[in-house]
């Protein structure tokens, strides 16, 4: 029997008490670990938000937003002007167009009436479409799509005063012309198979296809489909994370402009600012430079500051709770070990009387405390594993609920997509995130344990052990060997 | 050889100064089996604690084999207790959650003896004090008083000490077991040349020792 096994044995001398101590420690350590995990997860979310939308501004034609409104398209000259504005680090122009299914279009028997409804009466989701494609939409129109189509058709029918034969409506496919491997909001396109676009020339035949659209049309990397009369080849399949975006395609910008006869035109500009602190000033400068009557400049997310502020509160709370839980766990170990030392003064005296050095006895008590801490940590880790996600959710919900209502609108990624169709009242536009607040911007926060969390957790546990074991072990040094004769 | 010269131990109790040991002097040759008799509170245990370096004398010298332990620093006192002294306590003072064997191994562990060697020697010592092998692995708190005292004696012998100090070693034992313990101690003194000093108020025990001292009011006299 050595000092280690003796210490382990001593830790279980009073099983009921040790069990109770381990349970209490597990709760405290579990809470500490959960708070640490929450702190790390929220920190990662803040970084992610800042990286994704924090420094971004979106420039749309004045009066136009996501296929609604009007105005004149942006041009390459606008992009050049925007790039010259102070604090702007990059400008990425995109052109979003809607493509109707060519097969459905060929069966059209519409009799257009006069007025605005004329170009809305076509089938296959033809309202607002800028071209045709062989692809079939992966999104079912459903009630909303039919309602939107019905609204636009009614307008056309009544205004034109003639009969319109309406075939089955299908959702148009959104094609986004890009000049880099990023979305209209500046985020990287997440290609799950194949490769990113590499040929951005006007005659390029490369295309990226969303996952659900690819599945619907049985497309794989290397498959072909048509846009207008050009045969495009699938270089990659991307996953945007939602059904709307995954029903879209990415094409080279120049090719999109050529195919849809919109040479030099852009539907939106994504402007990256050098620092999140300069976003507001740059927003004003861009508006001034491009003309307030020509463009609308919106922050990537006006709810961002509110979201970051909310998450900052969560981070602070979780950090304080982490430290408080650690100190609590340390105090639990400290108090229990002080009690153990007091109980075993005579035994310590015996050990000293038969030749044990202070250091040997100190190590024995440190190890005994460590056994309790390790057991508490193991059980606490299980507690943390089950509680960290609910705790994060509760903290985030509690801190974003009050600020969410005050947050401003969030711009969708499809701004300007309806140029080809003009007005239609009921055009299918992407409204995700519109008027959503900080809580929607934050979305869900998933917890995970990375190396940094493990290191910080280990340091925290060592702090507990240090607080809880070293002081009692020092107390054992003060116990005199004569204690052995107490009560004899 | 143990040489004690004019040892005094003083305690302060409120306004009073108590001297449980007041100018004690005596000498014991190697292999002597000696007893100090005295009533309860006569200072026997205090004197024993001074000889065993459990406590420090207020004045005087305790010399064991030409080493004055009264002047040793704490670190060397630990080594002295470990290597040169064996204690047998009235209450046995075994570690309750350790087995008889493990209790005997403890002083050897502190002395740095390797596990295999100390396990073997501990078993030999337990056999020597006539503790059956089936009892070696039994937890100390599950042994009878006589068995515990035998384990305590075996533990005191673990590091081959020069001096064994026994405080009322038969105080809690029945007559038969007490006789066995006394015989064991006498055998150790005479055959192993270990100096043994017991403090007791048991005259029957004292009558079997080589030398007898009486301690009364802090003063030691030899019969």
XYZ file of C-alpha atoms in Angstrom:
711
model
C 0.000 0.000 0.000
C 1.450 3.345 -1.016
C 0.397 6.887 -0.406
C -1.848 6.898 -3.500
C -3.848 3.817 -2.616
C -3.994 4.953 1.000
C -5.396 8.302 -0.141
C -7.990 6.630 -2.353
C -8.968 4.390 0.544
C -9.203 7.335 2.908
C -11.486 9.169 0.480
C -14.020 6.381 0.940
C -13.673 5.863 4.675
C -16.973 7.587 5.203
C -18.891 6.488 2.145
C -22.065 8.410 2.879
C -20.209 11.659 3.434
C -17.917 11.131 0.454
C -20.923 10.338 -1.726
C -22.683 13.496 -0.618
C -19.559 15.564 -1.197
C -19.107 14.089 -4.672
C -22.725 14.868 -5.566
C -22.418 18.473 -4.360
C -19.083 18.846 -6.104
C -20.533 17.347 -9.267
C -23.302 19.928 -9.301
C -20.860 22.784 -8.755
C -18.292 21.463 -11.218
C -20.990 20.524 -13.708
C -22.389 24.032 -13.513
C -18.893 25.471 -13.893
C -18.203 23.321 -16.942
C -21.603 24.105 -18.439
C -20.936 27.801 -17.965
C -17.513 27.435 -19.522
C -18.984 25.615 -22.495
C -21.695 28.282 -22.740
C -19.102 31.035 -22.591
C -17.056 29.431 -25.357
C -20.098 28.718 -27.514
C -21.406 32.258 -27.183
C -17.946 33.656 -27.865
C -17.743 31.572 -31.016
C -21.189 32.800 -32.036
C -20.148 36.417 -31.559
C -17.062 35.840 -33.686
C -19.177 34.083 -36.267
C -21.718 36.923 -36.379
C -19.006 39.524 -36.686
C -17.293 37.519 -39.383
C -20.442 36.821 -41.377
C -22.429 40.017 -41.260
C -20.716 42.314 -38.892
C -18.655 44.257 -41.397
C -20.983 43.942 -44.364
C -23.152 46.538 -46.041
C -25.629 45.810 -48.806
C -26.264 48.292 -51.596
C -29.542 47.919 -53.500
C -31.111 50.153 -56.108
C -33.145 52.822 -54.352
C -36.682 51.613 -53.874
C -35.836 48.055 -54.666
C -35.573 45.234 -52.243
C -35.676 41.545 -52.980
C -37.737 41.733 -56.121
C -40.092 44.351 -54.812
C -40.062 48.020 -55.590
C -38.441 49.660 -58.562
C -35.568 51.843 -59.538
C -32.656 51.318 -61.873
C -30.164 48.510 -61.645
C -26.723 49.074 -60.257
C -23.745 49.103 -62.580
C -20.052 48.337 -62.542
C -19.468 52.076 -62.178
C -21.398 52.015 -58.925
C -19.194 49.194 -57.712
C -16.096 51.204 -58.572
C -17.440 54.216 -56.696
C -18.275 52.098 -53.701
C -14.788 50.610 -53.655
C -13.324 54.117 -53.459
C -15.187 54.981 -50.252
C -13.069 55.129 -47.091
C -12.901 51.962 -44.949
C -14.269 49.807 -47.764
C -12.039 46.782 -48.166
C -13.927 44.962 -50.907
C -16.989 45.227 -53.098
C -18.699 42.197 -54.529
C -21.457 42.736 -57.088
C -24.059 40.086 -57.773
C -26.936 39.741 -60.172
C -29.922 37.727 -59.029
C -32.346 36.534 -61.669
C -35.276 34.186 -61.744
C -35.369 31.342 -64.203
C -38.583 29.746 -65.276
C -38.756 26.121 -66.304
C -38.425 26.039 -70.096
C -40.663 23.005 -70.561
C -43.488 24.645 -68.659
C -42.956 27.875 -70.556
C -43.299 26.087 -73.903
C -46.792 24.892 -72.985
C -48.020 28.360 -72.171
C -51.320 29.295 -73.698
C -51.758 32.575 -71.929
C -53.540 35.368 -73.589
C -51.995 38.411 -72.155
C -54.148 41.342 -71.339
C -53.156 44.921 -71.207
C -51.371 46.559 -68.382
C -49.147 45.297 -65.691
C -50.661 41.876 -65.587
C -49.524 41.076 -69.063
C -46.200 39.588 -68.249
C -47.549 37.958 -65.145
C -49.941 35.633 -66.764
C -47.384 33.141 -67.931
C -47.044 29.769 -66.374
C -44.158 28.146 -64.663
C -43.721 30.950 -62.273
C -43.011 33.234 -65.108
C -43.691 36.429 -63.252
C -40.483 38.240 -62.780
C -38.432 35.616 -64.543
C -35.439 36.741 -66.557
C -34.868 33.597 -68.496
C -35.512 29.925 -68.732
C -33.809 26.788 -67.568
C -34.226 23.087 -68.001
C -34.243 22.717 -64.230
C -37.401 21.971 -62.340
C -37.939 23.690 -59.030
C -37.501 21.555 -55.929
C -39.876 23.760 -53.967
C -43.554 22.975 -54.061
C -45.614 26.165 -54.539
C -47.904 25.246 -51.698
C -50.565 27.627 -50.453
C -48.290 30.645 -50.417
C -46.986 30.125 -53.932
C -50.437 29.521 -55.342
C -51.776 32.559 -53.521
C -48.986 34.740 -54.872
C -49.493 33.398 -58.363
C -53.244 33.824 -58.069
C -52.865 37.441 -56.993
C -50.658 38.313 -59.909
C -52.794 36.440 -62.385
C -55.978 38.090 -61.215
C -54.411 41.416 -61.757
C -53.445 40.498 -65.262
C -56.806 38.980 -66.080
C -58.967 41.774 -64.879
C -56.816 44.474 -66.335
C -56.527 42.816 -69.686
C -60.174 41.881 -69.850
C -59.450 38.673 -71.705
C -59.412 35.009 -70.803
C -56.208 33.496 -69.480
C -55.510 29.784 -69.419
C -53.447 29.157 -66.314
C -51.252 26.034 -66.270
C -49.824 24.561 -63.059
C -47.692 27.104 -61.311
C -44.095 26.267 -60.370
C -41.717 28.247 -58.265
C -38.998 29.982 -60.286
C -35.396 29.096 -59.650
C -33.168 31.837 -58.389
C -29.857 32.138 -60.153
C -27.222 34.356 -58.606
C -24.398 35.629 -60.714
C -21.242 35.930 -58.657
C -17.697 36.977 -59.410
C -16.158 35.165 -56.437
C -16.956 32.055 -54.459
C -19.169 33.993 -52.079
C -22.870 34.569 -51.708
C -24.604 37.895 -52.203
C -24.063 38.591 -48.507
C -20.372 37.867 -48.696
C -20.460 34.476 -46.976
C -18.488 31.639 -48.495
C -20.515 29.243 -50.613
C -20.463 25.901 -48.843
C -19.796 23.320 -51.518
C -20.530 19.815 -50.267
C -19.368 17.976 -53.370
C -17.389 18.975 -56.405
C -15.569 22.307 -56.554
C -16.184 26.050 -56.471
C -16.585 28.103 -59.628
C -13.262 28.878 -61.254
C -14.204 30.280 -64.650
C -15.968 33.606 -64.303
C -15.856 34.584 -67.978
C -18.956 35.569 -69.928
C -18.857 32.346 -71.924
C -18.310 30.185 -68.852
C -20.477 27.102 -68.584
C -19.775 26.412 -64.909
C -22.570 26.317 -62.351
C -23.144 25.445 -58.712
C -26.447 23.806 -57.869
C -28.236 23.701 -54.520
C -28.637 20.322 -52.872
C -32.403 19.981 -53.119
C -32.453 21.309 -56.676
C -29.749 18.812 -57.635
C -31.713 15.980 -56.069
C -34.937 17.064 -57.767
C -33.234 17.132 -61.166
C -30.967 14.111 -60.558
C -27.899 16.244 -61.021
C -24.418 15.278 -59.915
C -21.078 16.927 -60.372
C -20.429 16.854 -64.111
C -24.126 16.757 -65.051
C -25.461 19.348 -67.462
C -28.544 21.509 -67.707
C -29.503 24.562 -69.714
C -29.897 28.204 -68.896
C -31.492 29.982 -71.815
C -29.849 28.209 -74.691
C -26.505 27.528 -72.981
C -25.614 24.142 -71.613
C -24.126 24.527 -68.152
C -22.043 21.945 -66.328
C -22.409 21.313 -62.600
C -18.988 21.898 -61.027
C -20.238 21.626 -57.485
C -23.265 21.136 -55.274
C -23.721 23.541 -52.401
C -25.660 23.478 -49.175
C -26.937 26.877 -48.033
C -28.703 25.409 -45.062
C -32.286 26.195 -46.039
C -34.827 25.045 -48.589
C -35.098 28.389 -50.364
C -31.421 28.830 -51.080
C -30.912 25.174 -51.886
C -33.430 25.604 -54.688
C -31.031 28.016 -56.396
C -27.950 28.026 -58.548
C -24.807 30.108 -58.707
C -23.471 31.145 -62.101
C -20.515 33.290 -63.109
C -21.625 36.941 -62.970
C -20.555 37.805 -66.497
C -22.280 34.719 -67.865
C -25.475 35.602 -66.012
C -25.408 39.130 -67.393
C -24.866 37.833 -70.914
C -27.465 35.088 -70.730
C -30.156 37.413 -69.383
C -29.207 40.392 -71.543
C -28.333 42.506 -68.536
C -24.779 43.362 -69.460
C -23.086 45.519 -66.850
C -26.045 45.382 -64.521
C -25.975 44.340 -60.893
C -28.820 43.722 -58.520
C -26.847 44.341 -55.374
C -23.424 45.106 -54.017
C -21.943 43.489 -50.956
C -19.532 45.924 -49.364
C -17.076 44.776 -46.699
C -15.932 47.414 -44.208
C -12.541 47.215 -42.516
C -13.908 47.376 -38.979
C -17.310 46.864 -37.411
C -16.883 50.231 -35.682
C -16.780 51.961 -39.084
C -19.914 50.355 -40.491
C -22.261 53.245 -39.718
C -19.895 55.905 -41.050
C -19.236 53.910 -44.207
C -22.965 53.364 -44.696
C -23.462 57.128 -44.724
C -20.451 57.679 -46.963
C -21.669 55.106 -49.482
C -25.123 56.682 -49.589
C -23.530 60.047 -50.207
C -21.169 58.718 -52.853
C -23.742 56.734 -54.847
C -26.616 59.116 -54.252
C -29.467 58.672 -51.811
C -31.931 58.738 -54.700
C -30.067 55.987 -56.502
C -29.292 53.464 -53.826
C -30.395 52.129 -50.506
C -27.486 51.154 -48.295
C -28.309 48.840 -45.431
C -26.139 47.344 -42.776
C -25.583 43.620 -42.990
C -27.703 43.447 -39.918
C -28.919 46.360 -37.939
C -29.758 43.886 -35.211
C -26.151 42.868 -34.957
C -25.105 45.336 -32.282
C -28.071 44.383 -30.236
C -27.336 40.698 -30.780
C -23.681 41.106 -29.881
C -24.599 43.158 -26.852
C -27.013 40.470 -25.728
C -24.478 37.763 -26.295
C -21.892 39.859 -24.465
C -24.180 39.853 -21.444
C -24.528 36.102 -21.711
C -20.755 35.791 -21.911
C -20.297 37.946 -18.834
C -22.926 36.040 -16.895
C -21.496 32.688 -17.890
C -17.964 33.794 -17.005
C -19.027 35.039 -13.586
C -21.065 31.895 -13.009
C -18.090 29.780 -14.118
C -15.777 31.479 -11.639
C -18.390 31.454 -8.881
C -19.043 27.757 -9.430
C -15.328 27.005 -9.348
C -14.861 28.962 -6.138
C -17.892 27.220 -4.653
C -16.510 23.823 -5.594
C -13.125 24.847 -4.171
C -14.749 25.981 -0.932
C -16.657 22.710 -0.679
C -13.428 20.761 -0.960
C -11.674 23.180 1.386
C -14.305 22.906 4.105
C -14.638 19.164 3.855
C -10.875 18.705 3.980
C -10.532 21.053 6.943
C -13.166 18.953 8.673
C -11.306 15.772 7.737
C -8.010 17.169 9.052
C -9.664 18.186 12.309
C -11.231 14.753 12.646
C -7.957 13.019 12.020
C -5.627 15.115 14.116
C -4.844 12.139 16.273
C -4.247 9.929 13.259
C -1.958 12.559 11.814
C -0.161 12.542 15.166
C 0.184 8.757 14.903
C 1.661 9.034 11.434
C 4.140 11.626 12.661
C 4.937 9.546 15.742
C 5.882 6.579 13.589
C 8.055 8.671 11.304
C 5.950 10.250 8.570
C 7.313 13.532 7.267
C 5.037 16.550 6.967
C 5.353 16.366 3.198
C 4.215 12.739 3.101
C 1.118 13.504 5.130
C 0.431 16.657 3.107
C 0.630 14.710 -0.148
C -1.724 12.097 1.275
C -4.364 14.721 2.023
C -3.866 16.477 -1.319
C -4.393 13.173 -3.095
C -7.444 12.454 -0.973
C -8.912 15.798 -2.004
C -7.971 15.102 -5.605
C -9.891 11.822 -5.513
C -12.999 13.755 -4.485
C -12.358 16.424 -7.131
C -11.779 13.860 -9.877
C -14.954 11.988 -8.979
C -16.869 15.238 -8.807
C -15.424 16.204 -12.174
C -16.394 12.946 -13.835
C -19.970 13.160 -12.599
C -19.964 16.915 -13.201
C -18.884 16.399 -16.810
C -21.919 14.200 -17.327
C -24.082 16.862 -15.698
C -22.518 19.491 -17.974
C -23.002 17.341 -21.053
C -26.724 17.208 -20.437
C -27.199 20.712 -19.100
C -24.968 22.941 -21.213
C -27.331 23.223 -24.178
C -30.436 24.005 -22.099
C -28.422 26.462 -20.015
C -27.115 28.253 -23.102
C -30.588 28.367 -24.582
C -32.043 29.735 -21.377
C -29.306 32.339 -21.009
C -29.547 33.477 -24.611
C -33.342 33.511 -24.569
C -33.365 35.438 -21.330
C -30.954 38.032 -22.619
C -32.210 38.469 -26.144
C -35.940 38.437 -25.556
C -36.063 42.022 -24.369
C -33.870 43.389 -27.099
C -35.207 41.437 -30.020
C -38.195 43.662 -30.532
C -36.002 46.715 -30.818
C -33.808 45.249 -33.478
C -34.136 46.457 -37.003
C -34.742 44.564 -40.214
C -32.367 42.053 -41.601
C -31.726 42.006 -45.274
C -32.234 38.839 -47.194
C -29.782 37.638 -49.755
C -31.933 37.930 -52.782
C -32.196 41.650 -53.157
C -32.958 42.827 -56.652
C -33.966 39.449 -57.933
C -37.140 40.668 -59.571
C -35.831 43.186 -62.064
C -36.859 41.242 -65.078
C -40.476 41.118 -64.118
C -41.159 44.561 -62.865
C -44.152 45.011 -60.582
C -46.461 42.205 -60.056
C -47.834 42.500 -56.602
C -47.167 39.137 -55.131
C -43.814 38.375 -56.647
C -42.102 35.596 -54.834
C -39.478 37.271 -52.770
C -37.237 36.060 -50.090
C -38.322 37.562 -46.839
C -36.307 35.488 -44.460
C -35.136 37.570 -41.599
C -37.184 40.615 -42.521
C -38.025 42.500 -39.344
C -36.352 39.827 -37.327
C -34.451 40.933 -34.286
C -31.378 39.993 -32.389
C -32.796 36.678 -31.306
C -33.456 35.673 -34.895
C -30.029 36.855 -35.915
C -28.469 34.800 -33.179
C -30.507 31.753 -34.080
C -29.458 28.650 -32.234
C -26.177 28.220 -30.437
C -24.812 24.734 -30.332
C -22.370 23.858 -27.616
C -19.334 21.739 -28.213
C -16.210 20.960 -26.279
C -13.032 22.051 -27.987
C -9.440 21.948 -26.816
C -9.700 25.465 -25.437
C -12.665 24.473 -23.293
C -10.817 21.392 -22.104
C -7.729 23.421 -21.179
C -9.756 26.051 -19.339
C -11.785 23.334 -17.629
C -8.620 21.545 -16.526
C -7.184 24.802 -15.186
C -10.443 25.408 -13.347
C -10.388 21.949 -11.777
C -6.782 22.492 -10.712
C -7.852 25.750 -9.087
C -10.529 23.844 -7.174
C -8.028 21.222 -6.110
C -5.481 23.879 -5.149
C -7.984 25.815 -3.070
C -9.437 22.694 -1.531
C -6.374 20.612 -0.853
C -3.326 22.767 -0.314
C -4.615 24.717 2.667
C -5.736 21.592 4.563
C -2.492 19.859 3.720
C -0.604 22.828 5.164
C -2.764 22.508 8.254
C -1.573 18.941 8.704
C 1.981 20.240 8.996
C 0.902 22.200 12.048
C -0.432 19.105 13.790
C 2.151 18.076 16.385
C 3.032 14.441 16.980
C 2.005 14.830 20.624
C -1.608 14.842 19.367
C -1.313 11.085 19.347
C -1.468 11.111 23.131
C -4.585 13.253 23.318
C -7.228 11.415 25.288
C -4.856 8.710 26.505
C 22.108 3.683 25.378
C 19.521 6.143 26.682
C 20.684 8.968 28.880
C 18.249 11.481 30.366
C 19.678 14.433 32.262
C 17.713 16.932 34.307
C 14.763 17.048 31.940
C 12.020 19.539 32.772
C 8.713 20.064 31.023
C 6.659 23.099 31.940
C 3.076 23.933 31.041
C 1.238 27.119 31.731
C -2.327 26.688 32.904
C -3.867 30.077 33.473
C -1.800 31.781 36.140
C -0.198 28.552 37.258
C 2.918 26.849 35.978
C 2.777 23.070 35.979
C 5.851 20.849 35.866
C 4.725 17.281 35.118
C 8.374 16.389 34.566
C 10.697 18.186 36.931
C 14.404 17.440 36.769
C 14.265 13.806 35.681
C 17.568 12.012 35.163
C 18.332 8.344 34.487
C 20.296 6.092 32.182
C 19.364 2.814 30.504
C 21.830 0.432 28.912
C 21.105 -1.224 25.579
C 18.764 -4.212 25.968
C 17.311 -3.108 29.287
C 13.638 -3.751 29.999
C 12.589 -0.968 32.357
C 9.349 0.355 33.796
C 8.270 3.706 35.139
C 5.472 3.395 37.681
C 3.227 6.206 38.658
C -0.337 7.198 39.310
C -2.554 8.759 36.710
C -1.457 12.346 36.088
C 1.994 11.753 37.532
C 3.666 12.783 34.263
C 4.502 9.322 32.921
C 3.067 9.916 29.448
C 4.628 13.380 29.287
C 8.042 11.935 30.049
C 7.489 9.271 27.424
C 6.567 11.900 24.830
C 9.798 13.764 25.569
C 11.889 10.605 25.197
C 10.132 9.770 21.943
C 10.528 13.261 20.489
C 6.779 13.727 20.309
C 7.261 16.871 22.331
C 10.193 19.077 23.300
C 11.529 19.387 26.826
C 11.580 22.843 28.370
C 15.112 22.073 29.534
C 17.490 19.174 29.963
C 18.961 16.617 27.569
C 17.770 13.347 26.146
C 20.643 11.486 24.527
C 20.116 8.334 22.495
C 23.298 6.652 21.316
C 25.241 9.878 21.779
C 22.720 11.978 19.820
C 21.075 14.719 21.871
C 17.576 14.732 20.480
C 16.653 17.799 22.516
C 18.690 19.871 20.109
C 17.680 18.261 16.835
C 15.741 20.255 14.220
C 12.255 19.032 13.252
C 13.419 17.269 10.089
C 15.957 15.184 12.018
C 13.444 14.511 14.751
C 11.176 12.964 12.112
C 14.031 10.691 11.071
C 14.726 9.878 14.731
C 11.105 8.873 15.339
C 11.104 6.844 12.159
C 14.426 5.009 12.529
C 15.352 4.889 16.207
C 12.079 4.797 18.127
C 9.215 2.380 18.300
C 6.033 3.495 20.038
C 3.404 1.274 21.582
C 0.381 3.212 22.756
C -2.231 2.321 25.324
C -4.965 2.941 22.723
C -2.925 1.070 20.078
C -3.399 3.933 17.608
C -3.552 1.789 14.532
C -4.912 3.305 11.308
C -8.416 1.824 11.379
C -9.059 1.464 7.656
C -5.746 -0.280 7.002
C -5.165 -3.977 7.498
C -2.876 -5.329 10.209
C -0.210 -5.946 7.572
C -0.551 -2.453 6.107
C -0.274 -0.876 9.552
C 3.001 -2.668 10.150
C 4.247 -1.693 6.698
C 3.647 2.022 7.295
C 6.881 2.905 9.181
C 8.864 1.001 6.557
C 7.111 2.921 3.786
C 8.142 6.163 5.469
C 11.695 4.817 5.671
C 11.710 4.134 1.929
C 11.744 0.321 2.122
C 10.565 -1.257 -1.119
C 7.071 -2.661 -1.194
C 7.977 -6.329 -1.549
C 10.512 -6.192 1.223
C 8.280 -4.351 3.654
C 5.381 -6.684 2.961
C 7.571 -9.687 3.718
C 9.039 -8.181 6.875
C 5.625 -7.010 8.115
C 4.302 -10.562 7.771
C 7.320 -11.899 9.700
C 6.776 -9.392 12.488
C 3.084 -10.245 12.752
C 3.986 -13.917 12.958
C 6.529 -13.027 15.610
C 3.835 -11.411 17.775
C 1.735 -14.521 17.173
C -0.933 -12.969 15.005
C -2.230 -15.688 12.722
C -1.877 -15.153 8.995
C -5.596 -15.024 8.430
C -5.633 -11.907 10.597
C -2.916 -10.143 8.580
C -5.363 -8.854 6.026
C -8.081 -7.917 8.469
C -8.804 -4.229 9.002
C -7.374 -2.940 12.273
C -10.735 -1.811 13.565
C -12.009 -5.361 13.255
C -9.332 -6.880 15.466
C -9.687 -7.522 19.176
C -7.824 -5.327 21.684
C -5.121 -7.948 22.239
C -4.639 -8.420 18.520
C -4.445 -4.691 17.977
C -1.799 -4.353 20.662
C 0.231 -7.121 19.051
C -0.048 -5.335 15.709
C 1.073 -2.141 17.464
C 4.124 -3.921 18.839
C 4.904 -5.352 15.413
C 4.603 -1.846 13.957
C 6.943 -0.507 16.659
C 9.523 -3.112 15.638
C 9.192 -2.436 11.915
C 12.334 -0.356 11.443
C 14.479 -2.202 14.041
C 14.427 0.660 16.549
C 17.026 1.049 19.288
C 14.393 2.076 21.791
C 10.798 1.005 22.270
C 8.602 3.251 24.366
C 5.381 1.666 25.553
C 2.635 3.651 27.221
C 0.431 1.400 29.368
C 0.782 -1.441 26.864
C -1.420 -3.778 28.930
C -3.817 -1.149 30.191
C -6.740 -2.253 28.041
C -5.983 -5.951 27.923
C -7.164 -8.932 29.907
C -4.626 -10.619 32.177
C -3.803 -13.465 29.835
C -3.180 -11.194 26.853
C -1.286 -8.753 29.062
C 1.026 -11.549 30.139
C 1.639 -12.441 26.526
C 2.534 -8.862 25.657
C 4.888 -8.539 28.652
C 6.622 -11.758 27.714
C 6.979 -10.519 24.178
C 8.535 -7.228 25.257
C 10.935 -8.952 27.637
C 11.958 -11.337 24.928
C 12.645 -8.434 22.576
C 14.803 -6.711 25.148
C 16.843 -9.731 26.030
C 17.138 -11.442 22.691
C 17.154 -8.500 20.279
C 18.933 -6.120 22.643
C 16.263 -3.530 22.147
C 15.950 -1.084 25.006
C 12.371 -1.098 26.231
C 10.841 1.440 28.552
C 7.256 1.010 29.622
C 5.242 3.439 31.701
C 2.522 1.803 33.727
C 0.625 1.794 36.945
C 0.489 -1.992 36.783
C 2.803 -3.390 39.483
C 2.532 -6.889 38.059
C 4.017 -5.675 34.828
C 6.682 -3.602 36.568
C 7.759 -6.557 38.669
C 8.837 -8.399 35.515
C 11.159 -5.664 34.254
C 14.900 -5.343 34.835
C 14.634 -1.887 36.390
C 11.774 0.006 38.013
C 11.375 3.714 38.460
C 8.667 5.690 40.210
C 7.442 9.050 38.998
C 5.609 11.231 41.484
C 5.021 14.950 41.206
C 7.457 15.145 38.329
C 10.297 13.553 40.212
C 11.766 10.161 39.249
C 13.192 7.712 41.712
C 14.459 4.180 41.138
C 13.208 1.335 43.301
